[in-house]
Coordinates of C-alpha atoms and ligand atoms in Angstrom, one line a residue:
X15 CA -21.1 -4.8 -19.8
X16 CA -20.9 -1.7 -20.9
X17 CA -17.1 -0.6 -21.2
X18 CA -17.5 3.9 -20.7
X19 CA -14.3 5.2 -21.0
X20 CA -12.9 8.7 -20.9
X21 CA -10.4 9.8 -23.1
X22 CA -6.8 10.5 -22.0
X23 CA -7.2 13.9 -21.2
X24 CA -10.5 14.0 -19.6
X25 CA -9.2 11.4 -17.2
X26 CA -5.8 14.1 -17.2
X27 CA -8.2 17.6 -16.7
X28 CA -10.6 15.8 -14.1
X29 CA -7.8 13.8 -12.2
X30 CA -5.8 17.2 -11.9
X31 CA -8.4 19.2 -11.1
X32 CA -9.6 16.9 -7.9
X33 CA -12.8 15.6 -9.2
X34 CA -13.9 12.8 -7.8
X35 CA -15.9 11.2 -10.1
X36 CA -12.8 11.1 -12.4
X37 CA -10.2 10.2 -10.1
X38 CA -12.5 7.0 -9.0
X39 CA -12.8 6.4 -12.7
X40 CA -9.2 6.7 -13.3
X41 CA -8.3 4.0 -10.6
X42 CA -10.9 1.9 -12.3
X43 CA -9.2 2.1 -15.3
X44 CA -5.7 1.4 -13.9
X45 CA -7.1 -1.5 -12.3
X46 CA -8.4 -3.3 -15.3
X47 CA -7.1 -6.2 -16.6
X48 CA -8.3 -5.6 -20.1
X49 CA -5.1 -4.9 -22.4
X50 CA -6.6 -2.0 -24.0
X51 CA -7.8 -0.4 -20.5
X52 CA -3.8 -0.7 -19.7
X53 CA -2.3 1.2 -22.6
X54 CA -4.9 3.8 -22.2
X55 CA -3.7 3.7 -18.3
X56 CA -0.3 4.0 -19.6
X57 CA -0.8 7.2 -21.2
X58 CA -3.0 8.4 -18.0
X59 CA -0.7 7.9 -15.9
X60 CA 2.4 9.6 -18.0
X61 CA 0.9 13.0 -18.0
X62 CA -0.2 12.4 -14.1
X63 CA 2.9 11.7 -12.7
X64 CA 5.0 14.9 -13.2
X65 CA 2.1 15.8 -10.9
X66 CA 2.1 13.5 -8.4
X67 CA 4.9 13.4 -5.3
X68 CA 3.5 16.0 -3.0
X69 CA 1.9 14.0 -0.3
X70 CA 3.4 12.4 2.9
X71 CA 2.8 8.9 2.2
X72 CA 2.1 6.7 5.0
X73 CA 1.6 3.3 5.5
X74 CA -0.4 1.8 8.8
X75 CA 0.1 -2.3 9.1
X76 CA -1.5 -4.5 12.0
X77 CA -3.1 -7.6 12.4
X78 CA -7.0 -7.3 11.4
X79 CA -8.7 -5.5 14.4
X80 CA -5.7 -4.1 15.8
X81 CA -7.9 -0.4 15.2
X82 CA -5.9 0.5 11.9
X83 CA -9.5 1.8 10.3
X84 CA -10.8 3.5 13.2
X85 CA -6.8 5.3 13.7
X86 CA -7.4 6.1 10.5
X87 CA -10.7 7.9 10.7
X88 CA -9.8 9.5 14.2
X89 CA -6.4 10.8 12.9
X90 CA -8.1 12.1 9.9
X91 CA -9.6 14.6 12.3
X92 CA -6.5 16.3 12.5
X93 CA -4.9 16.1 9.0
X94 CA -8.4 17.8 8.2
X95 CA -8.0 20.2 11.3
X96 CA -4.6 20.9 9.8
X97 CA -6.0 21.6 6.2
X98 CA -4.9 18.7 4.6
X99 CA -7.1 16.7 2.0
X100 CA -6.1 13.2 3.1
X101 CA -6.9 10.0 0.8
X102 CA -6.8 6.0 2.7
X103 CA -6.0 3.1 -0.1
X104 CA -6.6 0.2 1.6
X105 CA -4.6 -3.3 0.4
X106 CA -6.0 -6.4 1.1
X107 CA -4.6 -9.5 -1.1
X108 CA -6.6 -11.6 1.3
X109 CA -10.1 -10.2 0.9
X110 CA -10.5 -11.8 -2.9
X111 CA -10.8 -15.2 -1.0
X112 CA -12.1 -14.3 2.1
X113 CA -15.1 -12.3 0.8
X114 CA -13.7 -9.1 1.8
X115 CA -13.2 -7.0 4.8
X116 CA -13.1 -4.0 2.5
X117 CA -17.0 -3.0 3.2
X118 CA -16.4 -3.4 6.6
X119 CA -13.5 -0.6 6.6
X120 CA -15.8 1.8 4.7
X121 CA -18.5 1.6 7.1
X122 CA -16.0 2.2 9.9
X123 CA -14.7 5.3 8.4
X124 CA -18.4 6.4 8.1
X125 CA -17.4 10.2 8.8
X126 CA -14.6 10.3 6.4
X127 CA -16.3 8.6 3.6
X128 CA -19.0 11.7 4.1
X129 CA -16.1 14.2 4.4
X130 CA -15.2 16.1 0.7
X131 CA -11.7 16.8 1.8
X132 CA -10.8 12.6 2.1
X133 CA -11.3 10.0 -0.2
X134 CA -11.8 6.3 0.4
X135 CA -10.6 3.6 -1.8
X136 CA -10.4 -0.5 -1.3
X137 CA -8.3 -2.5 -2.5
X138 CA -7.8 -3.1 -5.6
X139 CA -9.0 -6.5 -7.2
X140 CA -6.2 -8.0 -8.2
X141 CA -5.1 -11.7 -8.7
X142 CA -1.2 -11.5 -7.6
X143 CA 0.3 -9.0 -4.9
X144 CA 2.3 -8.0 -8.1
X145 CA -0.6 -6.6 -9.4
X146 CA -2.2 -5.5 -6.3
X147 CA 0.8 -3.3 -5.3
X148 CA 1.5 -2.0 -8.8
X149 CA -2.3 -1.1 -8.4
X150 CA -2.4 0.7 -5.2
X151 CA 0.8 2.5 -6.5
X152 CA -0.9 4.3 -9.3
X153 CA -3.9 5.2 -7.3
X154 CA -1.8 6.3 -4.9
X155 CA -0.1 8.9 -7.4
X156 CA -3.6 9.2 -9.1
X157 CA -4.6 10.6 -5.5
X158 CA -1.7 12.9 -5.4
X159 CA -2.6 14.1 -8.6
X160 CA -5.9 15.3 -7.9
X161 CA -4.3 17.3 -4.5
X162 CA -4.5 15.0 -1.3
X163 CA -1.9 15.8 1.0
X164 CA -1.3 13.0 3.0
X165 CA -2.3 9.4 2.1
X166 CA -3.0 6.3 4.4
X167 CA -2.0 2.7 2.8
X168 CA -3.5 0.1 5.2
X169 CA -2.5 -2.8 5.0
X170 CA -3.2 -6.4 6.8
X171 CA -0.2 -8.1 8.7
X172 CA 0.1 -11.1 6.4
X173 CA 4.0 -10.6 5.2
X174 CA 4.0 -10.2 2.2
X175 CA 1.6 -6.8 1.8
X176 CA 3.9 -5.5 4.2
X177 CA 6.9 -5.5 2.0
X178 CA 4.9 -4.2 -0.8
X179 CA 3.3 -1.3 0.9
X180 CA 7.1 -0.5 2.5
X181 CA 8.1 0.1 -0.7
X182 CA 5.4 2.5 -1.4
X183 CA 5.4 4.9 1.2
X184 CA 7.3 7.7 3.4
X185 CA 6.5 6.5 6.7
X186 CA 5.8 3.3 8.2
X187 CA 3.4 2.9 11.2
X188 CA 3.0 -0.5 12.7
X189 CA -0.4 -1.0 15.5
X190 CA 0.0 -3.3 18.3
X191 CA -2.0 -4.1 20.9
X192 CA -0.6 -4.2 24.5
X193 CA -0.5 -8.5 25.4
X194 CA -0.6 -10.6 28.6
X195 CA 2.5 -11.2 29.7
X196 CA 5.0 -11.3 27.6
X197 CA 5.2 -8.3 25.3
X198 CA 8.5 -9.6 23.1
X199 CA 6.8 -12.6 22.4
X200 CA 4.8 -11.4 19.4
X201 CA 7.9 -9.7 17.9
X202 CA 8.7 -10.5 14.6
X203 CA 12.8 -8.6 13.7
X204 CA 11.5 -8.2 10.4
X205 CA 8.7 -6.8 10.8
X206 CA 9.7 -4.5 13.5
X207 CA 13.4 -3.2 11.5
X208 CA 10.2 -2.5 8.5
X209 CA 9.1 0.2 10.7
X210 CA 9.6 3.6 11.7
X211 CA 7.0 3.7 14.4
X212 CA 5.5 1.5 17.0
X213 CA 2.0 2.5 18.4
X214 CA 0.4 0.7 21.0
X215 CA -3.4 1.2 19.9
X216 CA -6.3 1.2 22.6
X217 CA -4.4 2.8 25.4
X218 CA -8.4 3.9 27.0
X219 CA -10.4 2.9 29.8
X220 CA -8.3 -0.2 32.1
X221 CA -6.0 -0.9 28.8
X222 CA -4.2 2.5 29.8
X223 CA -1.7 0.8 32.2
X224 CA -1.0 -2.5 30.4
X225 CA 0.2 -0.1 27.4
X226 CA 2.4 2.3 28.9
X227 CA 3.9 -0.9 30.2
X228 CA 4.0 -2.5 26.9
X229 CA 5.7 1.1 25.3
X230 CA 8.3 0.7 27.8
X231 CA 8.9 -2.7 27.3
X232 CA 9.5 -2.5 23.6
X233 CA 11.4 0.6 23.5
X234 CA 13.9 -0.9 25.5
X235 CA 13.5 -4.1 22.7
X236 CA 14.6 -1.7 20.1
X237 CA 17.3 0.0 21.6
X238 CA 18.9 -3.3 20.8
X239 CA 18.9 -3.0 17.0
X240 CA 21.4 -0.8 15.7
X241 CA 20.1 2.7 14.3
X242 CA 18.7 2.5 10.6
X243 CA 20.7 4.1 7.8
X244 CA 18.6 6.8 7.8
X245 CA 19.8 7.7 11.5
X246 CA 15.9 7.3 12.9
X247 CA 15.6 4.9 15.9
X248 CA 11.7 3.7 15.4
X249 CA 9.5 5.5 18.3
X250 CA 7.0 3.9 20.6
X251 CA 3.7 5.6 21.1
X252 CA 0.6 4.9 22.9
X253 CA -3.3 5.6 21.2
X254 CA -6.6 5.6 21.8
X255 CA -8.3 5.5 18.2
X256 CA -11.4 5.7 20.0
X257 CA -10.9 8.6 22.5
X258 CA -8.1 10.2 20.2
X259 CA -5.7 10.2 22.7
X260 CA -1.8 10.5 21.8
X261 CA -2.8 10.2 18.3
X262 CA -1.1 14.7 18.1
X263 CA 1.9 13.1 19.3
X264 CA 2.6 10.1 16.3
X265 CA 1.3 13.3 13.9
X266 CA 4.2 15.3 15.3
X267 CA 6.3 12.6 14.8
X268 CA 5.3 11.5 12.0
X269 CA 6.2 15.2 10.9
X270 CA 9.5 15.4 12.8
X271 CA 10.2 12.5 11.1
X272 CA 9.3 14.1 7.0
X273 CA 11.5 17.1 8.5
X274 CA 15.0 15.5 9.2
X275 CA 14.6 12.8 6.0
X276 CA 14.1 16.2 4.0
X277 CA 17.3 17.8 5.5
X278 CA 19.3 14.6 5.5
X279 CA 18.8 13.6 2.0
X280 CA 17.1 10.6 2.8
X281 CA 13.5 11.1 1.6
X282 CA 14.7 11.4 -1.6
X283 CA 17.2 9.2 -2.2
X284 CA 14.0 6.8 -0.9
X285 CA 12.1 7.9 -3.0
X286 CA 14.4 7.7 -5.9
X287 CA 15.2 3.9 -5.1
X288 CA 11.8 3.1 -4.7
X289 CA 11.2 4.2 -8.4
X290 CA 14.1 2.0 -9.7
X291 CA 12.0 -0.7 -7.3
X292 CA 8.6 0.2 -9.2
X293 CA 10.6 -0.1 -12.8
X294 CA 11.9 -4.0 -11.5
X295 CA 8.0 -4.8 -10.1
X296 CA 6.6 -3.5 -12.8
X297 CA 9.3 -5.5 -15.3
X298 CA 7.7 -8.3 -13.4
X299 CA 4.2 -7.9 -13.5
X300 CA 4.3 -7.4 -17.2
X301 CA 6.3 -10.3 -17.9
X302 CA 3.8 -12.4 -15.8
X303 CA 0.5 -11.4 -16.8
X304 CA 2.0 -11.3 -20.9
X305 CA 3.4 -15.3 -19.9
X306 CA -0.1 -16.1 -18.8
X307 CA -2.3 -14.8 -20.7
X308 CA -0.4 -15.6 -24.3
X309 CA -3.1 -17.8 -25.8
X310 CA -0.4 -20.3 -27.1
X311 CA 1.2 -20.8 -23.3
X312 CA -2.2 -21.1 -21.7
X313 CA -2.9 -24.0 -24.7
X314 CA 0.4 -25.4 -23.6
X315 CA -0.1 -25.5 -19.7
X316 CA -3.2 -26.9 -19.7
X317 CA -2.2 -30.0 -22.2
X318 CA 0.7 -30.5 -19.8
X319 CA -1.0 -29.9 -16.3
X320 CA -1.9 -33.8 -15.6
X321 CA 1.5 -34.7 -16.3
X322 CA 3.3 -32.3 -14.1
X323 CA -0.1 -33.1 -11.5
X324 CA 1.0 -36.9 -11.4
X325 CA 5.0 -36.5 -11.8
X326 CA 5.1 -38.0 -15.6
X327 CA 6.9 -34.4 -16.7
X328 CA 9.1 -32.7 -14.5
X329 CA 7.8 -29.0 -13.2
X330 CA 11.3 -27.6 -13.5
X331 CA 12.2 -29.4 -17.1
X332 CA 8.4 -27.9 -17.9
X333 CA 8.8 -24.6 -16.8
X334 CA 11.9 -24.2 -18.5
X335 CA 10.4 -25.5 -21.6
X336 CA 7.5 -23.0 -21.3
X337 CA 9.2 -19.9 -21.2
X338 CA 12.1 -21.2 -23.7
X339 CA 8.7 -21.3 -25.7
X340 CA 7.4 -17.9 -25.0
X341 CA 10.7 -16.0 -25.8
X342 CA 10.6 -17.4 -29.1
X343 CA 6.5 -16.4 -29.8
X344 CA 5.9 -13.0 -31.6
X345 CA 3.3 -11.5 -29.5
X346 CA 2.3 -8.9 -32.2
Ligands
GDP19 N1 -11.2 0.5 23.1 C1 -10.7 0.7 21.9 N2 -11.3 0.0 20.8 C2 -10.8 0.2 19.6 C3 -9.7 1.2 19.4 N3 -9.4 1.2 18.1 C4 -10.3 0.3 17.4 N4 -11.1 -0.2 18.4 C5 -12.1 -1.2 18.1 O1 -11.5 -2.4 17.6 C6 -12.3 -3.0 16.6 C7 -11.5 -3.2 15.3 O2 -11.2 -1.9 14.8 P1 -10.8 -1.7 13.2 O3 -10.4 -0.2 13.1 O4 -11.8 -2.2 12.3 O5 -9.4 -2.6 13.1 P2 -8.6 -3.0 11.8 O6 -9.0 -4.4 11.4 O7 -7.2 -3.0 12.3 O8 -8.9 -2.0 10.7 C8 -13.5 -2.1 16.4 O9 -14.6 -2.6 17.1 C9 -13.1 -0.8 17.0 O10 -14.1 0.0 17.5 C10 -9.2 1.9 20.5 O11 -8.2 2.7 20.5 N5 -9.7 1.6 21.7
MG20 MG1 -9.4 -2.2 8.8

């Protein structure tokens, strides 16, 4: 295949200037794997980032048809309405193996994808969530870059994601749907002291009653937990993604919210830990794609992968031995 790269600053000029050609090229070239792709990225994304930081970062979690993609497309109504450019990364570690829900999203945010003032991006292929969220990250500031205002992070409700996209974003939004019976049952404490907002999604037609019932029930849930550091108590809020209703009201929060973080110090000193976060990940993610792609440690693991398989070596004693091994290789 034929590798057609930019140079640094035509990736710079057109990223910063909104084009969209060049900022879909630019989170090409952040996702690749190839070595060279990432020191070019490197020096991309150096220049970019004094740029980047202007957006209200948002992150929208639920399980898979819960209506995060069609929230998404309705609320982008009135971020657009409100002259914001608005840009919707979506992260989905799972869709690699599962064949991907990712077209799927696209086509359900048909009028976005055709609107000039948003921009629609899957998820980035990526082997571990390590290099799925350092991924999204970059796009994300690659999207910031090139002027859009507010940006959606969607994420599936499988854990781990979660934490990732948490650590990304400004404001987190979790969808539920209004159950039978028993609206605690489905509450998971970690999940719900993640967030900042509850919304009960399709609130239309004969749902209406069974969610207002369900908003009451977990706003009383939450009064129970003790109010964050941040002194925000997480709101309940009912929507319709399809009729649009009470989707002003979590925009006005969402706002209210961006307002006192601003005045209390808190959306900074968030942000600011979230970069010494990115540093650690990113410490990681380096370590562990340099480990396993070193052509002498690959040779290694694979001569040793029966014996560990049947229990002849010992994983830990091997493991040990492996990296005792890499420190001592000169990579270059
Ligand atoms: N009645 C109703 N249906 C909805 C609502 N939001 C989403 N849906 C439907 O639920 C299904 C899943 O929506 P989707 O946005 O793909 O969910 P996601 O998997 O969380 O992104 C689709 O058929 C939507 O049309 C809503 O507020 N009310
Ligand atoms: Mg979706």
């Amino acid at each position: 295949m034929k590798r057609n790269r930019l140079s640094v600053d035509q990736y710079v000029s057109g990223v910063l200037k909104g084009d969209r050609m060049v900022l879909s090229r630019a989170i090409t070239l952040v996702e690749s794997t190839l070595e060279s792709d990432q020191l070019l990225a490197e020096k991309v994304m150096e220049q970019v980032i004094p740029h980047s930081g202007k957006s209200i970062r948002i992150g929208i979690t639920g399980v898979p048809g819960v209506g995060k993609s069609t929230f998404i497309e309705s609320f982008g109504d009135i971020l657009l309405e409100a002259g914001y450019k608005l840009a919707v990364l979506a992260v989905d570690p799972s869709s690699q193996r599962s064949g991907g829900s990712i077209l799927g999203d696209k086509t359900r945010m048909e009028k976005l994808s055709a609107d000039k003032r948003a921009y629609i991006r899957p998820s980035p292929a990526g082997s571990t969530l390590g290099g799925v969220s350092a991924k999204t990250r970059e796009a994300m500031l690659l999207c910031e870059a090139a002027g859009f205002g507010v940006i959606f992070i969607e994420t599936v409700g499988v854990g781990q994601s979660e934490i990732a996209v948490r650590g990304m974003v400004d404001f987190f939004l979790l969808l539920m749907l209004a159950g039978a019976g028993d609206e605690l049952q489905g509450i998971k404490k970690g999940i719900i002291e993640m967030c900042d907002a509850l919304v009960i999604n399709k609130a239309d037609g004969d749902n209406v009653e069974a969610a207002k019932r369900a908003q009451r029930e977990y706003a009383n849930a939450l009064h129970l937990f003790p109010a964050k550091e941040n002194g925000w108590y997480p709101k309940v809020k009912v929507s319709s993604a399809v009729t649009g209703d009470g989707l002003k009201e979590v925009w006005q929060m969402i706002q209210e919210y961006i307002e006192k973080m601003m005045s209390n110090g808190f959306f900074e000193s968030n942000r600011a830990s979230q970069r010494v976060n990115w540093m650690h990940e990113h410490i990681r993610y380096l370590l562990e794609s340099r480990f396993y792609q070193n052509p002498k440690i690959k040779e290694l693991i694979s001569s040793s992968l029966e014996d560990v398989r049947n229990g002849n070596a010992s994983a830990i004693a091997f493991g040990r031995l492996l990296v005792d091994n890499f420190i001592q290789i000169k990579e270059r």
